[in-house]
Short mmCIF file of C-alpha atoms and ligand atoms in Angstrom, two decimals:
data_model
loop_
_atom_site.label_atom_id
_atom_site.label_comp_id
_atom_site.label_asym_id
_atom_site.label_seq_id
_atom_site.Cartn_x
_atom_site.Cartn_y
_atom_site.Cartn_z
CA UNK A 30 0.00 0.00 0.00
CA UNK A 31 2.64 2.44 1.18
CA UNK A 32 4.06 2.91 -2.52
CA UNK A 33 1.18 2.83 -3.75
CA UNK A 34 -0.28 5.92 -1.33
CA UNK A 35 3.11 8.11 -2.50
CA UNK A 36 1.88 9.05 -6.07
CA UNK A 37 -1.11 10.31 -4.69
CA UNK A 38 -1.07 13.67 -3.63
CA UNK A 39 -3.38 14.92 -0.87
CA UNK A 40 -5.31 18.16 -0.83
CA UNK A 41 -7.49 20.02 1.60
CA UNK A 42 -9.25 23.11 1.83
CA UNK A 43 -10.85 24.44 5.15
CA UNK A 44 -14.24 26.03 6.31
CA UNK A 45 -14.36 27.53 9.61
CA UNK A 46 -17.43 28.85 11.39
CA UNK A 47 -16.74 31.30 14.25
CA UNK A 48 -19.06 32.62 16.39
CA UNK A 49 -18.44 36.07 16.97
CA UNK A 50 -18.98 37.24 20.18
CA UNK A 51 -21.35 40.31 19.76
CA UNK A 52 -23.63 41.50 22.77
CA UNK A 53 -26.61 41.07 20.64
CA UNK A 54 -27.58 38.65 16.69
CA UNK A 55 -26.50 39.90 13.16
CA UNK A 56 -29.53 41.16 11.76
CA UNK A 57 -31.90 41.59 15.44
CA UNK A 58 -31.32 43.60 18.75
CA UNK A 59 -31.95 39.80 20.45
CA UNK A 60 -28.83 38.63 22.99
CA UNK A 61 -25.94 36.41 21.17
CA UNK A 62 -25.37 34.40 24.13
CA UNK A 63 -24.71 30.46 24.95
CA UNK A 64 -27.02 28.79 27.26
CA UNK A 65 -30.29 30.57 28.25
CA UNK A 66 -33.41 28.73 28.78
CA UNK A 67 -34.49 27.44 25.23
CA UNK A 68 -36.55 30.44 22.80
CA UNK A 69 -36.35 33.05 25.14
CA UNK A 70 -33.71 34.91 23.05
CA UNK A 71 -35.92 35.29 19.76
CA UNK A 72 -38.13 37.71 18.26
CA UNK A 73 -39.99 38.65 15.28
CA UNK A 74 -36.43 39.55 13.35
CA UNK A 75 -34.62 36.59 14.12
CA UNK A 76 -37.96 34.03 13.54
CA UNK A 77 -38.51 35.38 10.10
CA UNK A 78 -42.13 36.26 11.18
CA UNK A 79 -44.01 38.54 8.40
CA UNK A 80 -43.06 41.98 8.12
CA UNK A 81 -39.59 41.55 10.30
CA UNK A 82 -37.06 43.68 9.02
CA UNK A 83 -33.64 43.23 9.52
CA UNK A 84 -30.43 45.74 10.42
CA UNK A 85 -27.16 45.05 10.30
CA UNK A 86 -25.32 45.04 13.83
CA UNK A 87 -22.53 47.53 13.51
CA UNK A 88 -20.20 45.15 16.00
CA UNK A 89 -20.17 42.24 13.86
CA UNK A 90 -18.80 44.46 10.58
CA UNK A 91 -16.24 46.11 12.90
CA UNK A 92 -15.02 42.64 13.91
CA UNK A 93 -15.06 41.54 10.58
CA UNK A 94 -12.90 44.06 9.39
CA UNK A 95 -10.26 43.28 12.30
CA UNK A 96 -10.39 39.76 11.47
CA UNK A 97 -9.73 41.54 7.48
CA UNK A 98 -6.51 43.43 9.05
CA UNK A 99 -5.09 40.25 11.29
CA UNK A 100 -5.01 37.72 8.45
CA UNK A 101 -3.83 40.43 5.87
CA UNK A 102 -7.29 40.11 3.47
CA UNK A 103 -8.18 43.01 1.27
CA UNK A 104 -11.54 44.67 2.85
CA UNK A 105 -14.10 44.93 0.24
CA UNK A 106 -15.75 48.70 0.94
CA UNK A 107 -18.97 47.98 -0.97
CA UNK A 108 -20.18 44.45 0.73
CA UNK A 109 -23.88 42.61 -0.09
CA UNK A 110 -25.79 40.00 1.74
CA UNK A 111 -27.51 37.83 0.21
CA UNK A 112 -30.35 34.74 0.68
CA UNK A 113 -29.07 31.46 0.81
CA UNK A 114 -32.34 29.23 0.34
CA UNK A 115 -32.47 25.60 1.68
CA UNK A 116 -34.74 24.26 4.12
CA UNK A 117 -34.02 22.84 7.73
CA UNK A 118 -36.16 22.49 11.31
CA UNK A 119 -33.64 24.40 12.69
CA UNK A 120 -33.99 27.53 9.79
CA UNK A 121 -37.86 27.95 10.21
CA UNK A 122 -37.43 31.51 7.61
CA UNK A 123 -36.33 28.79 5.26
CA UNK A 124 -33.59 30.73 4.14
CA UNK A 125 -30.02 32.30 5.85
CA UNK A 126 -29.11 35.38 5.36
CA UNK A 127 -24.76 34.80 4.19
CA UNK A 128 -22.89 36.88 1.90
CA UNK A 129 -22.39 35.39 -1.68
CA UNK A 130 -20.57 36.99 -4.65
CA UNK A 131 -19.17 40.44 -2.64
CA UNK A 132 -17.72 38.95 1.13
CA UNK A 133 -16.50 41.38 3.38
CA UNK A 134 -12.95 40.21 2.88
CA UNK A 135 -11.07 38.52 0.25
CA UNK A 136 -7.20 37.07 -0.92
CA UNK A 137 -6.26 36.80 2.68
CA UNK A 138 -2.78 34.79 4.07
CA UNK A 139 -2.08 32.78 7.03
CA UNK A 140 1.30 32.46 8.04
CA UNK A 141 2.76 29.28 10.72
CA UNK A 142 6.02 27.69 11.38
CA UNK A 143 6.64 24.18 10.79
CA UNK A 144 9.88 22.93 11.40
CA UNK A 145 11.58 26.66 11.85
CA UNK A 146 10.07 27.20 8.64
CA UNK A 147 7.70 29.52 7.74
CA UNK A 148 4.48 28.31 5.63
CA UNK A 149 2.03 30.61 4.29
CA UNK A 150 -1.67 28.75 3.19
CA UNK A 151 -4.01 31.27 1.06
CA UNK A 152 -7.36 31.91 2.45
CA UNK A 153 -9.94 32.80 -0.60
CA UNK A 154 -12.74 34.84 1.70
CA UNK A 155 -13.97 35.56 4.67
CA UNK A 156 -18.06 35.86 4.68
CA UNK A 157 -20.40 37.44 7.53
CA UNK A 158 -23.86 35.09 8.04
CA UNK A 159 -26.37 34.35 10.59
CA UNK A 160 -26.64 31.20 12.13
CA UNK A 161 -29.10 28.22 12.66
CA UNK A 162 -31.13 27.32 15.56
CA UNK A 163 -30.15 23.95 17.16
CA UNK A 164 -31.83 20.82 17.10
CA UNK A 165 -31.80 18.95 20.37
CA UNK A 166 -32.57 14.90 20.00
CA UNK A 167 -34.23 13.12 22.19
CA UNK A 168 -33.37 9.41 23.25
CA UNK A 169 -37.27 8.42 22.76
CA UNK A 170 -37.57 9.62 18.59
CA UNK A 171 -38.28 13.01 19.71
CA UNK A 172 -36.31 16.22 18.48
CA UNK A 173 -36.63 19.55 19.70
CA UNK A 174 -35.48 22.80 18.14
CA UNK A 175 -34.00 25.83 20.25
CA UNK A 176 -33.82 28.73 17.89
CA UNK A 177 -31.47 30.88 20.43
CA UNK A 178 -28.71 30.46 18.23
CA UNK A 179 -30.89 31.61 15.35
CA UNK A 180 -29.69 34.55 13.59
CA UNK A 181 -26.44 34.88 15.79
CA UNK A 182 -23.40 36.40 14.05
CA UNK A 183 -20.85 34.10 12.22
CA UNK A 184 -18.06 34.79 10.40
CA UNK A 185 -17.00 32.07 7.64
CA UNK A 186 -12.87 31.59 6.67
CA UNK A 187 -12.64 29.61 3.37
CA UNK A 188 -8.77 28.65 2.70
CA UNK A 189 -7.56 27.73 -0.61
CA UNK A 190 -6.80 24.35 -1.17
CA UNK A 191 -3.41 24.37 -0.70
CA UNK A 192 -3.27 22.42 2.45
CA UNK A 193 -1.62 18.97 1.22
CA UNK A 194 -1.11 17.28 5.19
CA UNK A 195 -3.19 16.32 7.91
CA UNK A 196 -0.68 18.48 10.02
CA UNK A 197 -0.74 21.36 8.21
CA UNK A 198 -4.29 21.79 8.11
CA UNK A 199 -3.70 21.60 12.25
CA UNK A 200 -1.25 23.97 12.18
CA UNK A 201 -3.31 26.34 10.13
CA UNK A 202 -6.18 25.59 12.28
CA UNK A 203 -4.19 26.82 15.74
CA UNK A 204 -2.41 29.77 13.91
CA UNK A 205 -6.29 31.00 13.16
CA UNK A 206 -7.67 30.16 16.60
CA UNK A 207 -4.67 31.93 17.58
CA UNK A 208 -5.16 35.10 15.70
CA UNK A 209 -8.75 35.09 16.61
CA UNK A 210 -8.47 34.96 20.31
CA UNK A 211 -5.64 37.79 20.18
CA UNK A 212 -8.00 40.39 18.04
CA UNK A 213 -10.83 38.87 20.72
CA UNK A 214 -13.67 38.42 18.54
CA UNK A 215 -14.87 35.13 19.68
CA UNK A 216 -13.83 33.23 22.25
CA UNK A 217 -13.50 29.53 19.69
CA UNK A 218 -14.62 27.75 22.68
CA UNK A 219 -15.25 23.98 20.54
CA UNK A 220 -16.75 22.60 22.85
CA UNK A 221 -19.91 25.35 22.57
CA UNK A 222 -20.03 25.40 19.13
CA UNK A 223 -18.38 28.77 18.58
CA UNK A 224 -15.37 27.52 16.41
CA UNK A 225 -16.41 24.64 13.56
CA UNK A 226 -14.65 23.02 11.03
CA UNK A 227 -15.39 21.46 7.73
CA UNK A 228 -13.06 19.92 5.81
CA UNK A 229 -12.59 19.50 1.65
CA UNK A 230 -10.54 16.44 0.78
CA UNK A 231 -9.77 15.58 -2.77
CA UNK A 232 -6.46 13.61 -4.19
CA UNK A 233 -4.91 13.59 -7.11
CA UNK A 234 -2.31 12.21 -9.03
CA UNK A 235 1.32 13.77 -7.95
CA UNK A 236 1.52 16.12 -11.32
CA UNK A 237 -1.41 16.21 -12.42
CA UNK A 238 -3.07 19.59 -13.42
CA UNK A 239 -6.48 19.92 -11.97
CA UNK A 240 -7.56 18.19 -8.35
CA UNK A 241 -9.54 15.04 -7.78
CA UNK A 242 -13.12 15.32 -6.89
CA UNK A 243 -13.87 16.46 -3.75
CA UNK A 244 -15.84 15.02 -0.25
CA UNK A 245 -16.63 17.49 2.35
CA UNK A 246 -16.78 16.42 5.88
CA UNK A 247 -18.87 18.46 7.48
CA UNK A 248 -18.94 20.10 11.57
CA UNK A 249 -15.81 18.61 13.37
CA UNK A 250 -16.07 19.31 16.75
CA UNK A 251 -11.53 19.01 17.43
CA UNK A 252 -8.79 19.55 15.90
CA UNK A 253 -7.93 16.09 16.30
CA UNK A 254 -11.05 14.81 14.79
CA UNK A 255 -9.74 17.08 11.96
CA UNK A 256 -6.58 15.44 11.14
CA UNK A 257 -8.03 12.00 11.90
CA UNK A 258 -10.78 12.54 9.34
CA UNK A 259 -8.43 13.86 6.79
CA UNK A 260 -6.07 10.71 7.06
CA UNK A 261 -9.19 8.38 6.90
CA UNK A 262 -10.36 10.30 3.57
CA UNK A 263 -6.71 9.74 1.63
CA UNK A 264 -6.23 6.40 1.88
CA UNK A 265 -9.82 5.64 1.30
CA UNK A 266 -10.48 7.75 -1.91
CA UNK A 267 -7.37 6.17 -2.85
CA UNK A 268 -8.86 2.93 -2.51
CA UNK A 269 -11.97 4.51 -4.93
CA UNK A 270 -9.93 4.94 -7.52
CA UNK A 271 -7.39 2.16 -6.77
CA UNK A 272 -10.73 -0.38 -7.36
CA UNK A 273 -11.31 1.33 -10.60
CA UNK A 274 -14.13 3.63 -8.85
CA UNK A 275 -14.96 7.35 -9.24
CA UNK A 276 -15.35 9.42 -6.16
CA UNK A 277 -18.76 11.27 -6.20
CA UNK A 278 -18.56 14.63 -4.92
CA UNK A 279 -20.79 14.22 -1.49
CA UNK A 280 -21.12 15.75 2.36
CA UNK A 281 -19.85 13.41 5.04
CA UNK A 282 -19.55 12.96 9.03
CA UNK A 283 -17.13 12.08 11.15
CA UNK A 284 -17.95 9.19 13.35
CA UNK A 285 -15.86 9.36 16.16
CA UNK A 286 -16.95 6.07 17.48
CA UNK A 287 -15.78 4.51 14.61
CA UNK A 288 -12.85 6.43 13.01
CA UNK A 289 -14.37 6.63 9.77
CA UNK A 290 -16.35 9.18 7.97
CA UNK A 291 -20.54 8.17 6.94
CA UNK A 292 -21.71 9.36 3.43
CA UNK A 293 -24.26 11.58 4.29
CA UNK A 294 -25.97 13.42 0.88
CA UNK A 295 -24.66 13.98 -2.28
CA UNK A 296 -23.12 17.44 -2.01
CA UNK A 297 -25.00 20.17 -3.20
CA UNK A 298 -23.60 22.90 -5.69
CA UNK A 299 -23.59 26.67 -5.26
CA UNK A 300 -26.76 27.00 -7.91
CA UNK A 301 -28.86 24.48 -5.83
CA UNK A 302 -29.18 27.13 -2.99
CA UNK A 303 -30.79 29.80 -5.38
CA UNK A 304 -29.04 32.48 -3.91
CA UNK A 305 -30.09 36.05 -4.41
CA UNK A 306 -29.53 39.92 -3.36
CA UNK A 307 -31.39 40.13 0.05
CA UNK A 308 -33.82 42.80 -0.81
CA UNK A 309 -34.45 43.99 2.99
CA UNK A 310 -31.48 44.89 3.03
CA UNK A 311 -29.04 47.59 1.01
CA UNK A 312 -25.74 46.98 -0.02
CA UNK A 313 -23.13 48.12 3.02
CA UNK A 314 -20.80 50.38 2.17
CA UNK A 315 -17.73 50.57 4.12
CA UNK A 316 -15.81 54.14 4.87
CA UNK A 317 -11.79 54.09 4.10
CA UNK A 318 -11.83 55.97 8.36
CA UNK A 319 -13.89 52.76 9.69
CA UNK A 320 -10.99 50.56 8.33
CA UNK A 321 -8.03 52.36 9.51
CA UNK A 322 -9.47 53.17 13.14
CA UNK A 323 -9.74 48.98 12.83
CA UNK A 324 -6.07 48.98 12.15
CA UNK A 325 -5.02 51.59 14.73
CA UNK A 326 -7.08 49.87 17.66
CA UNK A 327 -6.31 46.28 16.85
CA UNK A 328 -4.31 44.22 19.26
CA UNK A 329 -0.70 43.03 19.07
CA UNK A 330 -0.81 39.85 16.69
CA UNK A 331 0.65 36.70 17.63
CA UNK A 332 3.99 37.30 15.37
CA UNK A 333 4.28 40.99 16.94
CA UNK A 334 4.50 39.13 20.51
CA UNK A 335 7.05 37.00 19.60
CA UNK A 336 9.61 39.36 18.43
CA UNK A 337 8.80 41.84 21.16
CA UNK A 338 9.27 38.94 24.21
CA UNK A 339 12.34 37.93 22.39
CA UNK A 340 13.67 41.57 22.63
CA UNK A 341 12.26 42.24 25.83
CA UNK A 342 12.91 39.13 27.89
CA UNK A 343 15.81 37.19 26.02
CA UNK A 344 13.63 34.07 26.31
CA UNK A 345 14.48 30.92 24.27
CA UNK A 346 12.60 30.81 20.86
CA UNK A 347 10.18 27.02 22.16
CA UNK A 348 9.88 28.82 25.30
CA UNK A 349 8.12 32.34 23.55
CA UNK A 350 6.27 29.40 21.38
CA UNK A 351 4.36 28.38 24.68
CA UNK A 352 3.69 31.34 26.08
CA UNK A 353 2.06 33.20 23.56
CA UNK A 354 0.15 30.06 22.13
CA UNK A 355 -2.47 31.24 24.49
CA UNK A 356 -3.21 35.18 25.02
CA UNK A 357 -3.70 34.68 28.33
CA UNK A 358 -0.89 33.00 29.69
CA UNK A 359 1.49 35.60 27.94
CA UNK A 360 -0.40 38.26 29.55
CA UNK A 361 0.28 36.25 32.96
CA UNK A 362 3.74 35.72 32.10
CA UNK A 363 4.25 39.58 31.51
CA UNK A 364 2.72 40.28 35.02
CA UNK A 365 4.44 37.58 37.48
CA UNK A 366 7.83 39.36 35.75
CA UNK A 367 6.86 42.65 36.06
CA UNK A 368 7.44 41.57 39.82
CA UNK A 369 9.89 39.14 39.52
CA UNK A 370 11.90 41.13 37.30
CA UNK A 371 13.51 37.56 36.10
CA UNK A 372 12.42 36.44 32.70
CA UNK A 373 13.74 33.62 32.10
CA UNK A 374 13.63 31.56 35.56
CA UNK A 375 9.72 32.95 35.62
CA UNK A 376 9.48 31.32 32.32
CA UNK A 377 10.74 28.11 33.41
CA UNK A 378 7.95 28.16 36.17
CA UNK A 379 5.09 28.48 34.40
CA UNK A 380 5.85 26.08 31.42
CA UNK A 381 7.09 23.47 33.91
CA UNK A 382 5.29 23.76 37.26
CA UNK A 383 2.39 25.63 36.57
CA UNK A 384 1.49 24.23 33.25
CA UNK A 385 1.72 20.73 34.79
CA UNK A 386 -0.85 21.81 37.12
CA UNK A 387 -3.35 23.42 35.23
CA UNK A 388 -2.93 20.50 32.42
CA UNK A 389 -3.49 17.88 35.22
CA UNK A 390 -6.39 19.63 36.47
CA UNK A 391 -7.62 20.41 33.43
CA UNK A 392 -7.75 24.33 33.95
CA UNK A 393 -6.63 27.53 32.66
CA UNK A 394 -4.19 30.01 34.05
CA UNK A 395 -7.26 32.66 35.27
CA UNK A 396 -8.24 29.02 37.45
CA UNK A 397 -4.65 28.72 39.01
CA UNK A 398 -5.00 29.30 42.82
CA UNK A 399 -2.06 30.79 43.78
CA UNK A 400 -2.07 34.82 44.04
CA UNK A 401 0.24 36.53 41.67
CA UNK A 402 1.77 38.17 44.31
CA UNK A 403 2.59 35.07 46.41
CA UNK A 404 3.80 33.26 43.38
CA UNK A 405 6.56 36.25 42.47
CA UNK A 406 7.85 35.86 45.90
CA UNK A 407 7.96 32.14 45.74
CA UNK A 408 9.97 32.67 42.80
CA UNK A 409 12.31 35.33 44.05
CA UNK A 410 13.06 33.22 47.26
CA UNK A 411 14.12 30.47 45.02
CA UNK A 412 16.08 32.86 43.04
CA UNK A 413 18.10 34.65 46.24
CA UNK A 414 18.27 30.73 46.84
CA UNK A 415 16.48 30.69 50.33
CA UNK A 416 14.77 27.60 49.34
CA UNK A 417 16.45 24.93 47.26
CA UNK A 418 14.63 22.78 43.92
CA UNK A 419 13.47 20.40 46.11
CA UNK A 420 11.89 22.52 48.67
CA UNK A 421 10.41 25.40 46.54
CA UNK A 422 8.91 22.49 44.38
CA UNK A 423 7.43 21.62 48.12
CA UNK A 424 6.44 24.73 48.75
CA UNK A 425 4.58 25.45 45.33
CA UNK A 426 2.47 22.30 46.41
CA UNK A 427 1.47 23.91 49.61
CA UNK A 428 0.79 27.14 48.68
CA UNK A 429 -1.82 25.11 46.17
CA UNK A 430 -4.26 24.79 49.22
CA UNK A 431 -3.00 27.63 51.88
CA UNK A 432 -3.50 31.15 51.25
CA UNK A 433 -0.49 32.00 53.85
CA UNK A 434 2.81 34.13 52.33
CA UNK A 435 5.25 31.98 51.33
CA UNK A 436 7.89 33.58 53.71
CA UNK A 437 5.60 32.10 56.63
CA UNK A 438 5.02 28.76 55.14
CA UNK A 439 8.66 28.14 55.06
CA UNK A 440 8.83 28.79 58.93
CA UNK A 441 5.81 27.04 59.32
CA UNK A 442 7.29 24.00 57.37
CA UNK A 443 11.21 24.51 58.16
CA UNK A 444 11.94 24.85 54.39
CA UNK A 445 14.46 27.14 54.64
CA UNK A 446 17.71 26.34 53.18
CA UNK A 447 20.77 25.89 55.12
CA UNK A 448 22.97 28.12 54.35
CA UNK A 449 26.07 27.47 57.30
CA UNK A 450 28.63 25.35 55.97
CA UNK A 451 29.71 24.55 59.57
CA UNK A 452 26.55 23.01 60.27
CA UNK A 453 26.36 21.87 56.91
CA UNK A 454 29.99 19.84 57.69
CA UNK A 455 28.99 18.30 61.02
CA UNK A 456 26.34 16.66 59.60
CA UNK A 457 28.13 15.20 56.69
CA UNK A 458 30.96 14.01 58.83
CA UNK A 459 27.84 12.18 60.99
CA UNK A 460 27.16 10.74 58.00
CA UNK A 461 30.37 9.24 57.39
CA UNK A 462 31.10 8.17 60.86
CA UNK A 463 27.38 6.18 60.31
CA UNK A 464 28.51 4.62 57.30
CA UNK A 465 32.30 3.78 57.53
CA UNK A 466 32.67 1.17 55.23
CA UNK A 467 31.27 3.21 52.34
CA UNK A 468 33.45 5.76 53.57
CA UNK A 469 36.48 3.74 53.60
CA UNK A 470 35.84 3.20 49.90
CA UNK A 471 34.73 6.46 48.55
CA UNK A 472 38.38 7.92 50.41
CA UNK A 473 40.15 4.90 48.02
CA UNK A 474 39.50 6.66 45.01
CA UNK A 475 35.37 4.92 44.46
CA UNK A 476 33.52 7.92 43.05
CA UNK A 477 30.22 6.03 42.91
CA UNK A 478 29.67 6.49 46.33
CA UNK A 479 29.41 10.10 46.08
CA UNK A 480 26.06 9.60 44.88
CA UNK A 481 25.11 7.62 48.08
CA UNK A 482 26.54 10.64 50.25
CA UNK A 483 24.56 13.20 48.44
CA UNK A 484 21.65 11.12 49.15
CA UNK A 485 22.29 10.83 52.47
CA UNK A 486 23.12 13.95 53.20
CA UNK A 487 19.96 15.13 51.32
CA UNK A 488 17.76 12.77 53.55
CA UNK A 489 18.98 13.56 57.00
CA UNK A 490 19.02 17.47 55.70
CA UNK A 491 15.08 17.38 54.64
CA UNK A 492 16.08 19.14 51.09
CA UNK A 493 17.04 22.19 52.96
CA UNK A 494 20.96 22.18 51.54
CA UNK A 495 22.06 23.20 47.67
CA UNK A 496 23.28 20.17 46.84
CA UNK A 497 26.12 21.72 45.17
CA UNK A 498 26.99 23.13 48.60
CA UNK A 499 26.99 19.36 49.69
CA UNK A 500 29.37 18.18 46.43
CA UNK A 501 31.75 21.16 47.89
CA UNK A 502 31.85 19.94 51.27
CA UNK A 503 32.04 16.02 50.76
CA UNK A 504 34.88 16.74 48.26
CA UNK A 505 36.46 19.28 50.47
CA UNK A 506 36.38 16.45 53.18
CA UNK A 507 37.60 13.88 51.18
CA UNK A 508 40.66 15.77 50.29
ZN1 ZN B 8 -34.12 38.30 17.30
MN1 MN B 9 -21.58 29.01 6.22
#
């Protein structure tokens, strides 16, 4: 199979949904919000009763055109909406309202790094629409349908299809949800719905001219579920064509139970939607001041961040990687330095010790129970070396559940490193006097047994000695 696979060439193109997060829905003055008892958050506008007209919600454009100026698209200053018509329980006006033939933004770029290279992946468009409302199944072969989601404010990022690996489409994917979360239009919280993939996946023959015919796999739910899906569709529209098939251009699932993808219609074209000009509403014309007072207000982008916290902090280039992956931890990191005034050993804290704890709890750095304040101090006392590895690893585990300063929990817990190398000495020489066989033999030249001194030594001293301090000494006795 494997040779086989290597003259086929894989190709993907990516749809993502976001949910912007507007205070109120893209055409109504109803809430945008996740969660609220079932149709309370509708009205006449948004239900596509008789006589409804809609208005455009000012946020949603100004987002937009953030989201134009982050992921370098040209804004187009005379946008339409349009009617997409299908039919759906959960689209009772029988018709969305999208953007067709003029999208707000168009011939965009997104930029990652693979490997310490950079990759750029084209993005065709980026369209404003409402959305659907939600059906909700029942176990006993009932469905219901909450139209609070109906009419809230998407925006839709088409890429070229010039993604040719599973991974790249993931990288892609993160470098978006990156970008998104730093310009703060949506929070891309997956799990509600607010960031949603679907996936093109054609291949072709290595040199060939045009692509292969295309399946879509519609509404993945993970990033993982994206690359699994797009492995799954390679090898088995290769297999369609190896078996002298034809792939028919159709909309699939992912079943996650399963690993595979389910056929689920055969896909409809552009035409079969009927779309046309919305005629409640005019054409929106965008002013050249609305785009630039975008540009001047938008945030620092993710690339901007990582050439200012190289200049700024001197931090290692996979350390910067980490830290800005997620807007908020950066802006944590920036704050516990601000008082710790140490960069780099900060650094080291969060991605080791702190990130351990929030992964293994499963929560994010606005969760993590230690103050700020506490935490800079636990760091500076490990710094001015008042506590040793050992002990301020200690420490950062007690502080977990106590809300006492850190300079009391190491009385409290006799943490305190020992910093007298007379007292240090005494107790080493105990040590030997306990163990004078060992002794014996580490004084004959048997450097192994250094190791058992240190440990020793580390033992009876509870962690409280720099165990460099205890190399010193033990060599210094030794001659
Ligand atoms: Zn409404
Ligand atoms: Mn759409």
């Amino acid at each position: 199979m494997n040779h086989k696979i290597k003259k086929w060439q894989l190709t993907v193109g990516l749809e993502v949904h976001i949910q912007l997060s507007t205070k109120t829905k893209m055409f109504c003055p109803c809430p945008s919000k996740y969660g609220a008892t079932p149709n309370t958050l509708i009205c006449p506008i948004c239900l596509g009763l008789p006589g409804a007209l809609p208005s455009i919600n000012r946020e949603a454009i100004n987002m937009a055109i953030r989201l134009g100026h982050a992921l370098n698209f040209k804004i187009n200053k005379k946008t339409e909406f349009s009617r997409k018509n299908y039919y759906y329980p959960d689209l009772p006006k029988g018709y969305q309202i999208s953007q067709f033939d003029k999208p707000i933004c168009l011939e965009g770029f997104i930029e990652f790094e693979k490997n310490n290279e950079k990759k750029m992946i084209g993005i065709t468009r980026a369209h404003l629409e409402e959305d659907s409302g939600k059906l909700i199944h029942h176990s006993n072969n009932h469905s219901f349908v909450d139209l609070n989601r109906a009419g809230s404010p998407l925006i839709e990022i088409v890429s070229e299809p010039e993604i040719h690996s599973s991974e790249d489409a993931r990288l892609y994917l993160e470098k978006l949800k990156q970008t998104i979360e730093y310009i703060n239009i949506s929070d891309c919280d997956m799990e509600k719905g607010n960031l949603r993939v679907d996936i093109n996946v054609s291949v072709n023959k290595k040199g060939d001219n045009s692509l292969g015919t295309r399946r879509e796999i519609k509404n993945l739910n993970s990033f993982k579920a994206v690359q699994k899906a797009i492995n799954f569709e390679y090898t088995e529209q290769i297999k369609i064509i190896e078996n002298g098939k034809k792939v028919i251009q159709s909309t699939l699932t992912w079943d996650e139970k399963n690993n595979k993808t389910k056929i689920l219609r055969k896909k409809e074209d552009a035409h079969d939607y009927r779309y046309f000009p919305e005629p409640d509403l005019p054409p929106l014309l965008i002013s050249d001041e609305q785009i630039e007072s975008a540009k001047v207000n938008l945030a620092e982008l993710p690339n901007d961040k990582k050439i200012r916290f190289k200049k700024e902090y001197s931090l290692k280039n996979q350390d910067i990687n980490i830290l800005i992956s997620n807007l908020d931890l950066a802006n944590y990191f920036e704050k516990l330095t601000s008082k710790t005034n140490l960069p780099q050993i900060t650094a080291n804290w969060i991605l080791v010790e702190i990130l351990h704890y929030l992964n293994s709890n499963n929560i994010k750095i606005n969760q993590f129970p230690i103050e700020i304040d506490k935490m800079a101090e636990l760091i500076k006392l490990f710094d001015n070396k008042e506590l040793t590895n050992l002990n301020a690893k200690k420490l950062f585990n007690i502080m977990m559940k106590s809300k006492e300063k850190p300079s009391d929990l190491i009385k409290k817990y006799n943490l305190k490193t020992i910093k007298d190398d007379d007292l240090l000495e005494t107790a080493i020489q105990d040590i030997f006097k306990k163990n004078p066989t060992e002794f014996k033999r580490l004084k004959n030249g048997d450097h192994k047994l250094i190791g058992f001194f240190m440990g020793q030594a580390m033992r009876t001293l509870k962690g409280k000695a720099d165990p460099k301090s205890i190399q010193e000494i033990i060599n210094k006795l030794i001659g």
